[in-house]
């Protein structure tokens, strides 16, 4: 099983939070105003949450799907990165198989978060679509992969049949390798049109059932780790940075990439609002992390 450095970062952050909380308690600040039951989690039940609250679990394509070279999927920058730089992965492994959601989705969906019928809450599973599984070389003119469309249709239908709403992330860091090679993907404004073409396929094929769309997952992590520290794909950074990359510019590239992500997000939202929202009735937004 592969282990992203992100988990280390997350654990570190979590520790930091715990330390901060302990410090706050020790100095007598911040805790006094909290009602007692907030400090004892045994009082926390699903019924503590308001009706309509959505419970769920979340995943990303590269960490879950596997089937990296199956079903006519094209390579993503994560496929290339893990194979070219096993030394940058904690245990040197990769996501070729991961937890094999590509083949085992029925077992996982059935065994996952089973909704309690009629408890007034809603249940969801958030997953991301792998762009190169839909458009193997990243661009529409490289063809739409029918096998990829079938896989996500099956997953979505399975979720709905179990009472789970699909929450779909359109981009969770796995840029098609083809676009990276052709024009530097997010370093070029050309990414905006290719991204818009890709999301349009997704809205058209899945939007009759998907009512919650996320354009980008945590752009901060993608830009910072991918283009500043260089510890994530595509592994670009200045030579003096942690990743000691051969190519990149940590002073400039993260900002260029961030700018193009914002433009691509805007293009996707504009397309959804103008062409799909009226008939499909969904919502669209972005997942932001701020750490
Ligand atoms: C990326 O991986 C593909 C498939 O393994 C390979 O053909 C290609 O040469 C790699 N590209 C780069 C830039 O490493
Ligand atoms: C994808 O394939 C099409 C058709 O062969 C080609 O015109 C296009 O340049 C390719 N795009 C990339 C990014 O390789």
Short mmCIF file of C-alpha atoms in Angstrom, two decimals, residues 7-262:
data_model
loop_
_atom_site.label_atom_id
_atom_site.label_comp_id
_atom_site.label_asym_id
_atom_site.label_seq_id
_atom_site.Cartn_x
_atom_site.Cartn_y
_atom_site.Cartn_z
CA UNK A 7 -0.31 11.72 5.41
CA UNK A 8 2.87 12.61 7.24
CA UNK A 9 2.07 16.27 6.78
CA UNK A 10 -1.48 15.68 7.98
CA UNK A 11 -0.31 13.81 11.06
CA UNK A 12 2.14 16.60 11.76
CA UNK A 13 -0.62 19.16 11.40
CA UNK A 14 -2.88 17.11 13.62
CA UNK A 15 -0.16 16.92 16.27
CA UNK A 16 0.30 20.62 15.92
CA UNK A 17 -3.41 21.14 16.50
CA UNK A 18 -3.36 18.88 19.54
CA UNK A 19 -0.32 20.67 20.90
CA UNK A 20 -2.00 24.01 20.27
CA UNK A 21 -5.13 22.82 22.08
CA UNK A 22 -3.14 21.51 25.05
CA UNK A 23 -1.22 24.77 25.18
CA UNK A 24 -4.46 26.70 25.15
CA UNK A 25 -5.79 24.56 28.03
CA UNK A 26 -2.59 24.92 30.01
CA UNK A 27 -2.71 28.67 29.73
CA UNK A 28 -6.38 28.69 30.66
CA UNK A 29 -7.51 30.34 27.45
CA UNK A 30 -10.10 29.30 24.87
CA UNK A 31 -11.63 26.38 26.80
CA UNK A 32 -13.67 28.18 29.43
CA UNK A 33 -16.48 29.18 27.11
CA UNK A 34 -17.09 25.68 25.68
CA UNK A 35 -20.11 23.84 27.11
CA UNK A 36 -18.96 20.77 29.05
CA UNK A 37 -20.40 18.21 26.63
CA UNK A 38 -18.17 19.48 23.83
CA UNK A 39 -15.18 18.15 25.69
CA UNK A 40 -16.60 14.66 26.03
CA UNK A 41 -17.10 13.08 22.63
CA UNK A 42 -19.10 10.15 24.03
CA UNK A 43 -22.08 12.52 23.96
CA UNK A 44 -21.71 13.00 20.23
CA UNK A 45 -24.12 10.92 18.16
CA UNK A 46 -25.42 11.10 14.63
CA UNK A 47 -28.60 12.52 16.11
CA UNK A 48 -26.54 15.40 17.52
CA UNK A 49 -26.41 16.65 13.93
CA UNK A 50 -29.27 18.54 12.30
CA UNK A 51 -31.66 16.79 9.93
CA UNK A 52 -30.32 16.82 6.41
CA UNK A 53 -26.70 16.80 7.57
CA UNK A 54 -24.66 14.82 5.05
CA UNK A 55 -22.29 12.17 6.39
CA UNK A 56 -19.75 10.71 4.06
CA UNK A 57 -16.32 9.44 3.22
CA UNK A 58 -13.97 10.76 0.57
CA UNK A 59 -11.29 9.39 -1.71
CA UNK A 60 -9.21 10.33 -4.72
CA UNK A 61 -8.72 8.40 -7.96
CA UNK A 62 -4.98 7.86 -7.81
CA UNK A 63 -5.04 6.73 -4.18
CA UNK A 64 -8.02 4.37 -4.65
CA UNK A 65 -8.68 3.18 -8.18
CA UNK A 66 -5.65 1.22 -9.24
CA UNK A 67 -6.19 -0.20 -12.73
CA UNK A 68 -3.58 2.38 -13.72
CA UNK A 69 -3.04 0.86 -17.14
CA UNK A 70 -6.40 -0.84 -17.54
CA UNK A 71 -9.56 0.11 -19.37
CA UNK A 72 -7.64 2.20 -21.91
CA UNK A 73 -6.72 4.81 -19.30
CA UNK A 74 -3.91 7.19 -20.25
CA UNK A 75 -1.06 7.98 -17.85
CA UNK A 76 -1.32 10.83 -15.36
CA UNK A 77 1.56 12.80 -13.86
CA UNK A 78 1.22 10.66 -10.72
CA UNK A 79 1.78 7.46 -12.72
CA UNK A 80 4.94 8.94 -14.16
CA UNK A 81 6.10 10.53 -10.90
CA UNK A 82 5.83 7.41 -8.73
CA UNK A 83 7.60 5.29 -11.35
CA UNK A 84 10.32 7.85 -12.10
CA UNK A 85 10.86 8.81 -8.42
CA UNK A 86 10.16 5.92 -6.04
CA UNK A 87 12.62 7.61 -3.67
CA UNK A 88 10.09 10.43 -3.26
CA UNK A 89 7.41 8.00 -1.99
CA UNK A 90 7.65 6.94 1.66
CA UNK A 91 7.79 3.20 0.92
CA UNK A 92 8.84 3.46 -2.73
CA UNK A 93 5.52 2.07 -3.94
CA UNK A 94 2.95 3.43 -6.39
CA UNK A 95 -0.78 3.56 -7.15
CA UNK A 96 -0.81 0.97 -9.93
CA UNK A 97 -3.19 -1.16 -7.85
CA UNK A 98 -3.91 0.98 -4.75
CA UNK A 99 -7.05 -0.40 -3.04
CA UNK A 100 -8.29 -1.60 -6.43
CA UNK A 101 -11.52 0.38 -6.36
CA UNK A 102 -11.54 0.03 -10.16
CA UNK A 103 -12.43 -3.66 -9.75
CA UNK A 104 -13.80 -3.83 -6.21
CA UNK A 105 -16.16 -0.86 -6.10
CA UNK A 106 -19.24 -3.05 -5.57
CA UNK A 107 -17.75 -4.69 -2.49
CA UNK A 108 -16.59 -1.36 -1.08
CA UNK A 109 -19.84 0.46 -1.71
CA UNK A 110 -21.89 -2.34 -0.13
CA UNK A 111 -19.56 -2.61 2.87
CA UNK A 112 -19.02 1.08 3.43
CA UNK A 113 -21.08 3.67 5.20
CA UNK A 114 -24.52 2.07 5.22
CA UNK A 115 -27.20 4.68 5.61
CA UNK A 116 -29.70 4.26 8.43
CA UNK A 117 -32.97 4.38 6.59
CA UNK A 118 -35.20 7.19 7.76
CA UNK A 119 -32.87 8.75 10.33
CA UNK A 120 -33.28 12.11 8.61
CA UNK A 121 -29.64 12.34 7.59
CA UNK A 122 -28.13 11.98 4.15
CA UNK A 123 -25.14 9.91 3.16
CA UNK A 124 -22.54 10.46 0.50
CA UNK A 125 -19.38 9.10 -1.04
CA UNK A 126 -16.95 11.56 -2.53
CA UNK A 127 -14.60 10.28 -5.20
CA UNK A 128 -12.58 11.88 -7.96
CA UNK A 129 -12.70 11.21 -11.66
CA UNK A 130 -9.36 10.52 -13.28
CA UNK A 131 -9.11 12.93 -16.21
CA UNK A 132 -6.92 10.55 -18.30
CA UNK A 133 -9.42 7.74 -17.73
CA UNK A 134 -11.99 9.89 -19.56
CA UNK A 135 -9.65 11.56 -22.07
CA UNK A 136 -6.56 9.32 -22.29
CA UNK A 137 -4.21 11.93 -23.73
CA UNK A 138 -5.91 14.82 -21.95
CA UNK A 139 -7.51 16.47 -24.97
CA UNK A 140 -10.90 15.91 -26.53
CA UNK A 141 -9.31 15.34 -29.95
CA UNK A 142 -7.46 12.33 -28.49
CA UNK A 143 -10.84 10.66 -28.05
CA UNK A 144 -13.29 9.92 -25.25
CA UNK A 145 -12.65 6.61 -23.50
CA UNK A 146 -15.90 4.64 -23.40
CA UNK A 147 -14.50 2.19 -20.82
CA UNK A 148 -13.77 5.08 -18.48
CA UNK A 149 -17.30 6.44 -18.89
CA UNK A 150 -18.68 2.96 -18.17
CA UNK A 151 -16.61 2.59 -14.99
CA UNK A 152 -17.85 5.86 -13.49
CA UNK A 153 -21.44 5.15 -14.57
CA UNK A 154 -21.25 1.80 -12.78
CA UNK A 155 -19.77 3.38 -9.65
CA UNK A 156 -22.37 6.17 -9.58
CA UNK A 157 -25.26 3.75 -10.12
CA UNK A 158 -23.96 1.42 -7.42
CA UNK A 159 -23.72 4.31 -4.93
CA UNK A 160 -27.24 5.51 -5.69
CA UNK A 161 -28.62 1.99 -5.36
CA UNK A 162 -27.18 1.90 -1.81
CA UNK A 163 -28.61 5.29 -0.85
CA UNK A 164 -25.29 7.12 -1.16
CA UNK A 165 -25.08 10.38 -3.06
CA UNK A 166 -22.10 10.77 -5.34
CA UNK A 167 -19.98 13.88 -4.63
CA UNK A 168 -17.61 14.17 -7.55
CA UNK A 169 -14.21 15.84 -7.64
CA UNK A 170 -13.19 16.63 -11.21
CA UNK A 171 -9.51 17.13 -10.49
CA UNK A 172 -7.57 15.61 -7.62
CA UNK A 173 -4.04 16.33 -8.87
CA UNK A 174 -3.75 13.64 -11.58
CA UNK A 175 -3.11 15.81 -14.64
CA UNK A 176 -2.97 13.82 -17.90
CA UNK A 177 0.70 13.15 -18.66
CA UNK A 178 -0.01 13.97 -22.31
CA UNK A 179 -0.85 17.58 -21.49
CA UNK A 180 2.16 17.93 -19.23
CA UNK A 181 4.41 16.71 -21.99
CA UNK A 182 2.76 18.73 -24.76
CA UNK A 183 2.61 22.18 -23.18
CA UNK A 184 3.45 21.98 -19.47
CA UNK A 185 -0.21 21.50 -18.45
CA UNK A 186 -1.06 24.03 -15.70
CA UNK A 187 1.93 26.21 -16.53
CA UNK A 188 0.14 27.17 -19.75
CA UNK A 189 -3.18 28.99 -20.29
CA UNK A 190 -3.98 26.22 -22.79
CA UNK A 191 -4.98 24.05 -19.84
CA UNK A 192 -8.17 26.09 -19.39
CA UNK A 193 -9.75 24.92 -22.67
CA UNK A 194 -8.69 21.29 -22.21
CA UNK A 195 -10.03 21.28 -18.66
CA UNK A 196 -13.31 22.81 -19.79
CA UNK A 197 -13.66 20.20 -22.54
CA UNK A 198 -13.02 17.44 -20.01
CA UNK A 199 -15.52 18.67 -17.42
CA UNK A 200 -18.13 19.13 -20.14
CA UNK A 201 -17.89 15.42 -20.92
CA UNK A 202 -18.40 14.69 -17.21
CA UNK A 203 -21.40 17.03 -16.82
CA UNK A 204 -22.99 15.58 -19.94
CA UNK A 205 -22.38 11.92 -19.10
CA UNK A 206 -22.91 11.93 -15.31
CA UNK A 207 -24.79 15.13 -14.45
CA UNK A 208 -28.23 13.52 -14.62
CA UNK A 209 -27.26 11.70 -11.36
CA UNK A 210 -24.39 13.76 -9.90
CA UNK A 211 -25.68 16.84 -8.06
CA UNK A 212 -22.51 17.91 -6.27
CA UNK A 213 -19.45 18.83 -8.30
CA UNK A 214 -16.03 19.89 -7.02
CA UNK A 215 -13.86 21.49 -9.70
CA UNK A 216 -10.50 21.25 -7.91
CA UNK A 217 -9.35 19.51 -4.79
CA UNK A 218 -7.04 21.59 -2.59
CA UNK A 219 -5.28 23.73 -5.20
CA UNK A 220 -2.91 24.89 -2.46
CA UNK A 221 -1.47 21.39 -2.01
CA UNK A 222 -1.21 20.80 -5.75
CA UNK A 223 0.58 24.08 -6.45
CA UNK A 224 2.77 24.15 -3.35
CA UNK A 225 3.90 20.51 -3.25
CA UNK A 226 3.89 20.01 -7.01
CA UNK A 227 5.63 23.24 -8.04
CA UNK A 228 7.23 24.84 -4.95
CA UNK A 229 8.66 22.10 -2.71
CA UNK A 230 8.53 19.54 -5.53
CA UNK A 231 7.64 16.58 -3.31
CA UNK A 232 4.43 15.75 -5.24
CA UNK A 233 3.85 15.21 -8.97
CA UNK A 234 4.90 16.71 -11.30
CA UNK A 235 7.90 17.25 -9.02
CA UNK A 236 8.98 20.67 -10.21
CA UNK A 237 10.94 23.05 -7.98
CA UNK A 238 14.15 25.02 -7.69
CA UNK A 239 17.28 23.03 -6.96
CA UNK A 240 17.58 24.56 -3.49
CA UNK A 241 14.09 23.33 -2.46
CA UNK A 242 13.27 20.14 -0.53
CA UNK A 243 12.54 18.21 -3.72
CA UNK A 244 15.93 19.21 -5.26
CA UNK A 245 14.24 19.12 -8.68
CA UNK A 246 15.97 19.15 -12.04
CA UNK A 247 13.34 21.48 -13.50
CA UNK A 248 11.16 24.24 -12.11
CA UNK A 249 11.17 27.62 -10.42
CA UNK A 250 9.71 27.66 -6.92
CA UNK A 251 9.53 31.47 -6.91
CA UNK A 252 7.29 31.72 -9.98
CA UNK A 253 5.62 28.49 -11.06
CA UNK A 254 3.26 27.97 -8.10
CA UNK A 255 1.69 31.36 -8.82
CA UNK A 256 1.33 30.69 -12.54
CA UNK A 257 -0.27 27.32 -11.82
CA UNK A 258 -2.57 28.83 -9.19
CA UNK A 259 -3.66 31.49 -11.65
CA UNK A 260 -4.52 28.94 -14.32
CA UNK A 261 -6.41 26.81 -11.82
CA UNK A 262 -8.58 29.82 -10.95
#
